[in-house]
Amino acid sequence: MNREEAIVNSICGRFPFLADRIYIQKDKRIFTKSLLREEFEQVIAYVHDELNFTRVSHVVGTDDGENLGLLYIFSGSEDILLILRESVPKSNPVIKSISDMYPSIVLHERELVDLFGVVVEGLPEGPHYPLPDGWPEGNYPMRKEWNPKHFNKDTMTYEEPQEKEVQKNE
Amino acid sequence: MSLIKKAIDWGTKKSPWIIHFNAGACNGCDIETIDSLTPRYDLERVGILKQGSPRHADVLICTGAVTLQTRDRLIQIYEQMSDPKFVIAIGTCACTGGIFEDCYCVTGGIDSVIPVDVYIPGCAVRPEAIISAVDKLLGSLDNDKKEGGGNYES
């Protein structure tokens, strides 16, 4: 049994519901499929405390239409990366901050707040990052339905073209 | 007045002082700009000196596409410079916006905000290109004088 399988077995032993959702993609790369918020919080505490994945190197946000996907990349003392995926519905995109375990994640979580409109519970209030000062609320540039062509940079307003009127004219 | 103006023109051509402003570049062009000032190319030996304050500078050297966050700061720095003042756009992003054009937080090249005198394309530009651009800028000042001046009168 190699090191990756040992880690996978350890996680599956603790969380049986993960057995068919965790896989070794190749050497040194362990992925999970999308987890719900409650599952993710349990797994992440275990991974940090017991398996010594003490660093987080990236957080990637994705948008598949109805759900927002979050992809956390963890590393530890060994050269193995553990990639955990979390999925939240776009109608209620609330996650819990993990900055108590990983202090360096605050900047990444701020990016999720600004670019994807994720609500992060436990994140201290702060300035816009990385969007500029005076950015209008409710505009999340990395969401699929947001089109940069409809954004007026001088007045900082987002105006969608009125498609219904165009159809009437035709 | 004309004597003072002559002295200012002579001083500008003899020793243009520059200020460097990063409007949202990836630092590639910044490295090349500093490279042209440091001993390998050594623009300082011909009198081109980097200044820390826009009030002391004649030439504004801009790198990178203008983002919404730096737009107001760039205008502020440009307005603080005393006449006659010149602007050099260094790199493809500074000339047209480059690959960042139409991005949600980018207004375009430097000339979408302030007037630009010399454009240097390249990603990143070579220090030789920067030296050539400064040379051409000062040459254009001479040519303008021959045609009666006007463009660069303060």
mmCIF file of C-alpha atoms in Angstrom:
data_model
loop_
_atom_site.group_PDB
_atom_site.id
_atom_site.type_symbol
_atom_site.label_atom_id
_atom_site.label_comp_id
_atom_site.label_asym_id
_atom_site.label_seq_id
_atom_site.Cartn_x
_atom_site.Cartn_y
_atom_site.Cartn_z
ATOM 1 C CA MET A 1 0.000 0.000 0.000
ATOM 2 C CA ASN A 2 1.534 3.284 -1.060
ATOM 3 C CA ARG A 3 1.240 6.592 0.725
ATOM 4 C CA GLU A 4 -1.718 7.894 -1.278
ATOM 5 C CA GLU A 5 -3.767 4.782 -0.584
ATOM 6 C CA ALA A 6 -2.944 5.042 3.108
ATOM 7 C CA ILE A 7 -4.358 8.551 3.213
ATOM 8 C CA VAL A 8 -7.473 7.572 1.234
ATOM 9 C CA ASN A 9 -8.090 4.587 3.512
ATOM 10 C CA SER A 10 -7.661 6.758 6.573
ATOM 11 C CA ILE A 11 -10.242 9.269 5.319
ATOM 12 C CA CYS A 12 -12.677 6.549 4.200
ATOM 13 C CA GLY A 13 -12.356 4.757 7.524
ATOM 14 C CA ARG A 14 -13.462 7.881 9.317
ATOM 15 C CA PHE A 15 -16.068 9.014 6.776
ATOM 16 C CA PRO A 16 -17.713 6.004 5.076
ATOM 17 C CA PHE A 17 -19.915 8.234 2.896
ATOM 18 C CA LEU A 18 -16.782 9.365 1.054
ATOM 19 C CA ALA A 19 -15.839 5.879 -0.132
ATOM 20 C CA ASP A 20 -17.180 6.280 -3.685
ATOM 21 C CA ARG A 21 -16.354 9.975 -3.966
ATOM 22 C CA ILE A 22 -12.611 10.050 -3.314
ATOM 23 C CA TYR A 23 -10.083 8.893 -5.872
ATOM 24 C CA ILE A 24 -6.372 8.989 -6.671
ATOM 25 C CA GLN A 25 -5.984 10.770 -9.969
ATOM 26 C CA LYS A 26 -2.278 10.005 -10.354
ATOM 27 C CA ASP A 27 0.867 9.971 -8.218
ATOM 28 C CA LYS A 28 0.678 12.421 -5.318
ATOM 29 C CA ARG A 29 -2.756 13.763 -6.329
ATOM 30 C CA ILE A 30 -5.867 12.868 -4.320
ATOM 31 C CA PHE A 31 -9.214 14.338 -5.438
ATOM 32 C CA THR A 32 -12.690 14.248 -4.013
ATOM 33 C CA LYS A 33 -15.933 14.853 -5.856
ATOM 34 C CA SER A 34 -18.261 17.638 -4.729
ATOM 35 C CA LEU A 35 -19.071 17.596 -1.023
ATOM 36 C CA LEU A 36 -21.962 19.278 0.739
ATOM 37 C CA ARG A 37 -21.213 21.969 3.261
ATOM 38 C CA GLU A 38 -21.729 19.821 6.380
ATOM 39 C CA GLU A 39 -19.584 17.001 4.991
ATOM 40 C CA PHE A 40 -16.874 19.427 3.949
ATOM 41 C CA GLU A 41 -16.602 20.969 7.430
ATOM 42 C CA GLN A 42 -16.193 17.553 9.050
ATOM 43 C CA VAL A 43 -13.615 16.380 6.550
ATOM 44 C CA ILE A 44 -11.559 19.538 6.654
ATOM 45 C CA ALA A 45 -11.218 19.446 10.446
ATOM 46 C CA TYR A 46 -10.054 15.837 10.265
ATOM 47 C CA VAL A 47 -7.626 16.547 7.442
ATOM 48 C CA HIS A 48 -6.081 19.461 9.310
ATOM 49 C CA ASP A 49 -5.856 17.911 12.771
ATOM 50 C CA GLU A 50 -5.129 14.246 12.097
ATOM 51 C CA LEU A 51 -3.508 14.046 8.652
ATOM 52 C CA ASN A 52 -1.299 17.133 8.996
ATOM 53 C CA PHE A 53 -2.334 18.901 5.801
ATOM 54 C CA THR A 54 -1.393 22.223 7.355
ATOM 55 C CA ARG A 55 -1.055 24.406 4.257
ATOM 56 C CA VAL A 56 -3.609 25.584 1.731
ATOM 57 C CA SER A 57 -2.090 26.723 -1.530
ATOM 58 C CA HIS A 58 -5.070 27.595 -3.728
ATOM 59 C CA VAL A 59 -8.782 28.046 -3.721
ATOM 60 C CA VAL A 60 -10.441 27.813 -7.132
ATOM 61 C CA GLY A 61 -13.976 28.953 -7.797
ATOM 62 C CA THR A 62 -16.166 27.504 -10.541
ATOM 63 C CA ASP A 63 -19.678 28.189 -11.802
ATOM 64 C CA ASP A 64 -21.700 25.370 -13.360
ATOM 65 C CA GLY A 65 -24.952 27.295 -13.721
ATOM 66 C CA GLU A 66 -26.969 26.266 -10.661
ATOM 67 C CA ASN A 67 -24.159 25.637 -8.194
ATOM 68 C CA LEU A 68 -20.916 27.319 -7.275
ATOM 69 C CA GLY A 69 -17.989 24.938 -6.944
ATOM 70 C CA LEU A 70 -15.073 25.566 -4.626
ATOM 71 C CA LEU A 71 -11.862 23.606 -4.972
ATOM 72 C CA TYR A 72 -9.390 23.717 -2.088
ATOM 73 C CA ILE A 73 -5.831 22.463 -2.596
ATOM 74 C CA PHE A 74 -4.041 21.332 0.566
ATOM 75 C CA SER A 75 -0.481 20.207 1.136
ATOM 76 C CA GLY A 76 1.424 19.037 4.160
ATOM 77 C CA SER A 77 4.799 17.783 5.202
ATOM 78 C CA GLU A 78 4.834 15.208 2.402
ATOM 79 C CA ASP A 79 4.733 16.020 -1.313
ATOM 80 C CA ILE A 80 1.106 14.947 -1.711
ATOM 81 C CA LEU A 81 -1.677 17.343 -2.703
ATOM 82 C CA LEU A 82 -5.186 16.746 -1.405
ATOM 83 C CA ILE A 83 -7.888 18.474 -3.421
ATOM 84 C CA LEU A 84 -11.277 18.845 -1.732
ATOM 85 C CA ARG A 85 -14.287 20.068 -3.697
ATOM 86 C CA GLU A 86 -17.272 21.775 -2.134
ATOM 87 C CA SER A 87 -20.527 22.659 -3.848
ATOM 88 C CA VAL A 88 -23.015 25.318 -2.731
ATOM 89 C CA PRO A 89 -26.258 26.338 -4.452
ATOM 90 C CA LYS A 90 -26.139 29.705 -6.184
ATOM 91 C CA SER A 91 -29.411 30.781 -4.567
ATOM 92 C CA ASN A 92 -27.889 30.486 -1.079
ATOM 93 C CA PRO A 93 -24.098 30.446 -1.414
ATOM 94 C CA VAL A 94 -23.072 30.348 2.247
ATOM 95 C CA ILE A 95 -19.864 28.670 3.444
ATOM 96 C CA LYS A 96 -18.008 28.732 6.733
ATOM 97 C CA SER A 97 -14.618 30.403 6.904
ATOM 98 C CA ILE A 98 -11.725 28.061 7.666
ATOM 99 C CA SER A 99 -9.388 30.916 8.549
ATOM 100 C CA ASP A 100 -9.199 29.689 12.153
ATOM 101 C CA MET A 101 -7.309 26.623 10.881
ATOM 102 C CA TYR A 102 -5.595 28.215 7.862
ATOM 103 C CA PRO A 103 -4.933 31.938 8.524
ATOM 104 C CA SER A 104 -3.540 32.534 5.042
ATOM 105 C CA ILE A 105 -6.847 31.710 3.388
ATOM 106 C CA VAL A 106 -8.394 35.086 4.215
ATOM 107 C CA LEU A 107 -7.266 36.635 0.917
ATOM 108 C CA HIS A 108 -8.633 33.705 -1.079
ATOM 109 C CA GLU A 109 -11.953 33.914 0.723
ATOM 110 C CA ARG A 110 -12.148 37.632 -0.013
ATOM 111 C CA GLU A 111 -11.666 36.828 -3.680
ATOM 112 C CA LEU A 112 -14.549 34.365 -3.501
ATOM 113 C CA VAL A 113 -16.707 37.058 -1.909
ATOM 114 C CA ASP A 114 -15.870 39.659 -4.555
ATOM 115 C CA LEU A 115 -15.707 37.574 -7.722
ATOM 116 C CA PHE A 116 -18.341 34.878 -7.067
ATOM 117 C CA GLY A 117 -20.623 36.421 -4.473
ATOM 118 C CA VAL A 118 -20.056 33.666 -1.931
ATOM 119 C CA VAL A 119 -21.090 34.584 1.625
ATOM 120 C CA VAL A 120 -18.335 33.512 4.025
ATOM 121 C CA GLU A 121 -19.424 33.219 7.649
ATOM 122 C CA GLY A 122 -16.713 34.220 10.091
ATOM 123 C CA LEU A 123 -14.699 36.332 7.677
ATOM 124 C CA PRO A 124 -13.890 39.737 9.218
ATOM 125 C CA GLU A 125 -15.182 42.781 7.366
ATOM 126 C CA GLY A 126 -12.703 44.467 5.094
ATOM 127 C CA PRO A 127 -12.193 46.398 1.875
ATOM 128 C CA HIS A 128 -12.900 45.148 -1.628
ATOM 129 C CA TYR A 129 -10.302 42.675 -2.838
ATOM 130 C CA PRO A 130 -9.389 42.380 -5.684
ATOM 131 C CA LEU A 131 -12.107 44.580 -7.177
ATOM 132 C CA PRO A 132 -11.636 48.375 -7.112
ATOM 133 C CA ASP A 133 -13.111 50.765 -4.560
ATOM 134 C CA GLY A 134 -16.661 51.828 -5.347
ATOM 135 C CA TRP A 135 -17.568 48.589 -7.117
ATOM 136 C CA PRO A 136 -21.383 48.256 -7.144
ATOM 137 C CA GLU A 137 -22.940 45.566 -4.979
ATOM 138 C CA GLY A 138 -24.499 42.532 -6.580
ATOM 139 C CA ASN A 139 -22.004 42.405 -9.462
ATOM 140 C CA TYR A 140 -19.866 39.264 -9.486
ATOM 141 C CA PRO A 141 -17.600 39.252 -12.569
ATOM 142 C CA MET A 142 -16.676 35.564 -12.531
ATOM 143 C CA ARG A 143 -20.264 34.307 -12.594
ATOM 144 C CA LYS A 144 -21.409 32.984 -15.950
ATOM 145 C CA GLU A 145 -24.411 35.283 -16.312
ATOM 146 C CA TRP A 146 -22.319 38.451 -15.761
ATOM 147 C CA ASN A 147 -21.217 39.901 -19.101
ATOM 148 C CA PRO A 148 -18.415 42.499 -18.969
ATOM 149 C CA LYS A 149 -19.770 44.114 -22.154
ATOM 150 C CA HIS A 150 -22.843 45.327 -20.258
ATOM 151 C CA PHE A 151 -20.812 46.999 -17.526
ATOM 152 C CA ASN A 152 -20.255 50.742 -17.856
ATOM 153 C CA LYS A 153 -16.844 51.484 -16.358
ATOM 154 C CA ASP A 154 -17.350 55.255 -16.200
ATOM 155 C CA THR A 155 -20.562 55.210 -14.189
ATOM 156 C CA MET A 156 -19.871 51.794 -12.564
ATOM 157 C CA THR A 157 -23.321 50.472 -13.422
ATOM 158 C CA TYR A 158 -24.435 47.201 -14.937
ATOM 159 C CA GLU A 159 -27.219 47.446 -17.480
ATOM 160 C CA GLU A 160 -28.547 44.403 -19.266
ATOM 161 C CA PRO A 161 -29.942 45.065 -22.745
ATOM 162 C CA GLN A 162 -33.714 44.769 -22.892
ATOM 163 C CA GLU A 163 -34.162 41.747 -25.127
ATOM 164 C CA LYS A 164 -37.977 41.777 -25.104
ATOM 165 C CA GLU A 165 -38.171 45.134 -26.868
ATOM 166 C CA VAL A 166 -35.736 43.941 -29.540
ATOM 167 C CA GLN A 167 -37.974 40.948 -30.259
ATOM 168 C CA LYS A 168 -41.023 43.180 -30.602
ATOM 169 C CA ASN A 169 -39.253 45.356 -33.148
ATOM 170 C CA GLU A 170 -38.296 42.361 -35.225
ATOM 171 C CA MET B 1 10.248 84.966 -20.645
ATOM 172 C CA SER B 2 11.814 83.645 -23.778
ATOM 173 C CA LEU B 3 15.154 83.332 -22.025
ATOM 174 C CA ILE B 4 13.612 81.251 -19.238
ATOM 175 C CA LYS B 5 11.795 79.131 -21.800
ATOM 176 C CA LYS B 6 15.026 78.566 -23.671
ATOM 177 C CA ALA B 7 16.702 77.509 -20.436
ATOM 178 C CA ILE B 8 13.866 75.087 -19.629
ATOM 179 C CA ASP B 9 13.987 73.553 -23.109
ATOM 180 C CA TRP B 10 17.738 73.192 -22.911
ATOM 181 C CA GLY B 11 17.506 71.588 -19.494
ATOM 182 C CA THR B 12 14.768 69.194 -20.578
ATOM 183 C CA LYS B 13 16.716 68.013 -23.585
ATOM 184 C CA LYS B 14 20.000 67.860 -21.731
ATOM 185 C CA SER B 15 18.723 65.929 -18.744
ATOM 186 C CA PRO B 16 15.126 64.653 -18.767
ATOM 187 C CA TRP B 17 14.039 63.427 -15.376
ATOM 188 C CA ILE B 18 11.614 60.553 -15.397
ATOM 189 C CA ILE B 19 9.056 59.080 -13.047
ATOM 190 C CA HIS B 20 7.893 55.538 -13.400
ATOM 191 C CA PHE B 21 4.256 54.548 -12.794
ATOM 192 C CA ASN B 22 2.840 51.038 -12.853
ATOM 193 C CA ALA B 23 -0.808 51.314 -13.885
ATOM 194 C CA GLY B 24 -1.512 47.593 -13.603
ATOM 195 C CA ALA B 25 1.373 45.796 -15.295
ATOM 196 C CA CYS B 26 2.570 42.275 -14.594
ATOM 197 C CA ASN B 27 6.015 43.681 -13.593
ATOM 198 C CA GLY B 28 7.721 42.444 -16.765
ATOM 199 C CA CYS B 29 7.962 45.926 -18.230
ATOM 200 C CA ASP B 30 8.890 47.373 -14.828
ATOM 201 C CA ILE B 31 11.890 45.078 -14.635
ATOM 202 C CA GLU B 32 13.045 46.169 -18.094
ATOM 203 C CA THR B 33 12.532 49.830 -17.209
ATOM 204 C CA ILE B 34 14.690 49.498 -14.122
ATOM 205 C CA ASP B 35 17.156 47.462 -16.156
ATOM 206 C CA SER B 36 17.644 50.366 -18.541
ATOM 207 C CA LEU B 37 18.507 52.632 -15.596
ATOM 208 C CA THR B 38 20.886 50.293 -13.803
ATOM 209 C CA PRO B 39 24.587 49.859 -14.741
ATOM 210 C CA ARG B 40 24.199 47.417 -17.641
ATOM 211 C CA TYR B 41 22.535 50.024 -19.889
ATOM 212 C CA ASP B 42 23.022 53.005 -17.577
ATOM 213 C CA LEU B 43 20.741 55.731 -18.889
ATOM 214 C CA GLU B 44 21.936 57.889 -16.008
ATOM 215 C CA ARG B 45 25.284 58.507 -17.701
ATOM 216 C CA VAL B 46 23.475 60.578 -20.360
ATOM 217 C CA GLY B 47 21.532 62.544 -17.780
ATOM 218 C CA ILE B 48 18.266 60.594 -17.589
ATOM 219 C CA LEU B 49 17.519 60.424 -13.902
ATOM 220 C CA LYS B 50 14.742 58.619 -12.061
ATOM 221 C CA GLN B 51 12.838 60.839 -9.662
ATOM 222 C CA GLY B 52 10.693 59.878 -6.723
ATOM 223 C CA SER B 53 8.220 62.737 -7.058
ATOM 224 C CA PRO B 54 6.082 63.669 -10.075
ATOM 225 C CA ARG B 55 6.665 67.357 -9.280
ATOM 226 C CA HIS B 56 10.335 67.002 -10.216
ATOM 227 C CA ALA B 57 9.838 64.895 -13.332
ATOM 228 C CA ASP B 58 9.568 65.817 -17.020
ATOM 229 C CA VAL B 59 8.699 62.397 -18.441
ATOM 230 C CA LEU B 60 6.059 60.002 -17.106
ATOM 231 C CA ILE B 61 6.926 56.415 -17.967
ATOM 232 C CA CYS B 62 3.822 54.215 -17.724
ATOM 233 C CA THR B 63 3.625 50.441 -17.841
ATOM 234 C CA GLY B 64 0.566 48.223 -17.957
ATOM 235 C CA ALA B 65 -3.086 48.565 -18.823
ATOM 236 C CA VAL B 66 -5.033 51.083 -16.745
ATOM 237 C CA THR B 67 -7.268 49.433 -14.160
ATOM 238 C CA LEU B 68 -10.237 51.091 -12.493
ATOM 239 C CA GLN B 69 -8.298 51.231 -9.234
ATOM 240 C CA THR B 70 -5.310 53.117 -10.706
ATOM 241 C CA ARG B 71 -7.245 55.358 -13.114
ATOM 242 C CA ASP B 72 -7.768 58.230 -10.685
ATOM 243 C CA ARG B 73 -4.237 57.914 -9.304
ATOM 244 C CA LEU B 74 -2.738 58.115 -12.795
ATOM 245 C CA ILE B 75 -4.672 61.307 -13.578
ATOM 246 C CA GLN B 76 -3.594 62.761 -10.234
ATOM 247 C CA ILE B 77 0.086 62.053 -10.889
ATOM 248 C CA TYR B 78 -0.142 63.429 -14.425
ATOM 249 C CA GLU B 79 -1.682 66.654 -13.174
ATOM 250 C CA GLN B 80 0.990 67.080 -10.509
ATOM 251 C CA MET B 81 3.747 67.199 -13.140
ATOM 252 C CA SER B 82 4.832 70.642 -14.292
ATOM 253 C CA ASP B 83 4.794 71.670 -17.961
ATOM 254 C CA PRO B 84 6.318 70.777 -20.351
ATOM 255 C CA LYS B 85 5.514 67.131 -19.645
ATOM 256 C CA PHE B 86 5.663 63.997 -21.747
ATOM 257 C CA VAL B 87 4.240 60.499 -21.432
ATOM 258 C CA ILE B 88 5.807 57.269 -22.696
ATOM 259 C CA ALA B 89 3.661 54.104 -22.796
ATOM 260 C CA ILE B 90 5.873 51.065 -22.324
ATOM 261 C CA GLY B 91 4.680 47.656 -23.454
ATOM 262 C CA THR B 92 1.748 46.301 -25.429
ATOM 263 C CA CYS B 93 -0.644 46.570 -22.472
ATOM 264 C CA ALA B 94 0.177 50.252 -22.021
ATOM 265 C CA CYS B 95 -0.284 50.916 -25.749
ATOM 266 C CA THR B 96 -3.654 49.228 -26.340
ATOM 267 C CA GLY B 97 -4.700 47.279 -23.266
ATOM 268 C CA GLY B 98 -3.205 44.108 -24.729
ATOM 269 C CA ILE B 99 -4.725 40.837 -23.640
ATOM 270 C CA PHE B 100 -6.526 42.627 -20.800
ATOM 271 C CA GLU B 101 -8.651 44.798 -23.082
ATOM 272 C CA ASP B 102 -12.398 44.503 -22.288
ATOM 273 C CA CYS B 103 -11.628 42.893 -18.946
ATOM 274 C CA TYR B 104 -14.149 43.826 -16.258
ATOM 275 C CA CYS B 105 -11.751 46.133 -14.414
ATOM 276 C CA VAL B 106 -9.550 47.517 -17.236
ATOM 277 C CA THR B 107 -10.273 50.737 -19.116
ATOM 278 C CA GLY B 108 -7.688 50.128 -21.859
ATOM 279 C CA GLY B 109 -4.300 51.574 -22.721
ATOM 280 C CA ILE B 110 -2.698 54.620 -21.133
ATOM 281 C CA ASP B 111 -4.141 56.819 -23.882
ATOM 282 C CA SER B 112 -7.682 56.027 -22.707
ATOM 283 C CA VAL B 113 -6.947 58.296 -19.727
ATOM 284 C CA ILE B 114 -4.108 60.733 -20.516
ATOM 285 C CA PRO B 115 -2.424 61.853 -23.777
ATOM 286 C CA VAL B 116 0.597 59.771 -24.776
ATOM 287 C CA ASP B 117 3.583 60.998 -26.812
ATOM 288 C CA VAL B 118 5.542 57.816 -27.501
ATOM 289 C CA TYR B 119 4.322 54.209 -27.726
ATOM 290 C CA ILE B 120 6.704 51.258 -27.329
ATOM 291 C CA PRO B 121 5.112 47.895 -28.171
ATOM 292 C CA GLY B 122 6.605 44.654 -26.906
ATOM 293 C CA CYS B 123 5.998 42.022 -24.271
ATOM 294 C CA ALA B 124 8.139 42.803 -22.483
ATOM 295 C CA VAL B 125 10.013 45.654 -24.175
ATOM 296 C CA ARG B 126 13.786 45.551 -24.449
ATOM 297 C CA PRO B 127 15.827 48.203 -22.626
ATOM 298 C CA GLU B 128 17.269 49.248 -26.008
ATOM 299 C CA ALA B 129 13.727 50.081 -27.144
ATOM 300 C CA ILE B 130 13.207 52.285 -24.091
ATOM 301 C CA ILE B 131 16.467 54.144 -24.745
ATOM 302 C CA SER B 132 15.493 54.595 -28.393
ATOM 303 C CA ALA B 133 12.074 55.901 -27.359
ATOM 304 C CA VAL B 134 13.504 58.519 -25.025
ATOM 305 C CA ASP B 135 15.892 59.551 -27.796
ATOM 306 C CA LYS B 136 13.030 59.891 -30.276
ATOM 307 C CA LEU B 137 10.958 61.844 -27.770
ATOM 308 C CA LEU B 138 13.721 64.431 -27.364
ATOM 309 C CA GLY B 139 14.256 64.446 -31.131
ATOM 310 C CA SER B 140 10.582 65.212 -31.664
ATOM 311 C CA LEU B 141 10.998 68.179 -29.341
ATOM 312 C CA ASP B 142 13.733 69.473 -31.646
ATOM 313 C CA ASN B 143 11.695 68.885 -34.797
ATOM 314 C CA ASP B 144 8.736 70.657 -33.264
ATOM 315 C CA LYS B 145 10.900 73.687 -32.599
ATOM 316 C CA LYS B 146 12.040 73.737 -36.214
ATOM 317 C CA GLU B 147 8.436 73.837 -37.402
ATOM 318 C CA GLY B 148 7.673 76.760 -35.145
ATOM 319 C CA GLY B 149 6.725 74.838 -32.037
ATOM 320 C CA GLY B 150 3.281 74.655 -30.552
ATOM 321 C CA ASN B 151 2.794 71.059 -29.563
ATOM 322 C CA TYR B 152 5.108 71.209 -26.599
ATOM 323 C CA GLU B 153 4.803 74.859 -25.617
ATOM 324 C CA SER B 154 3.952 75.198 -21.975
#
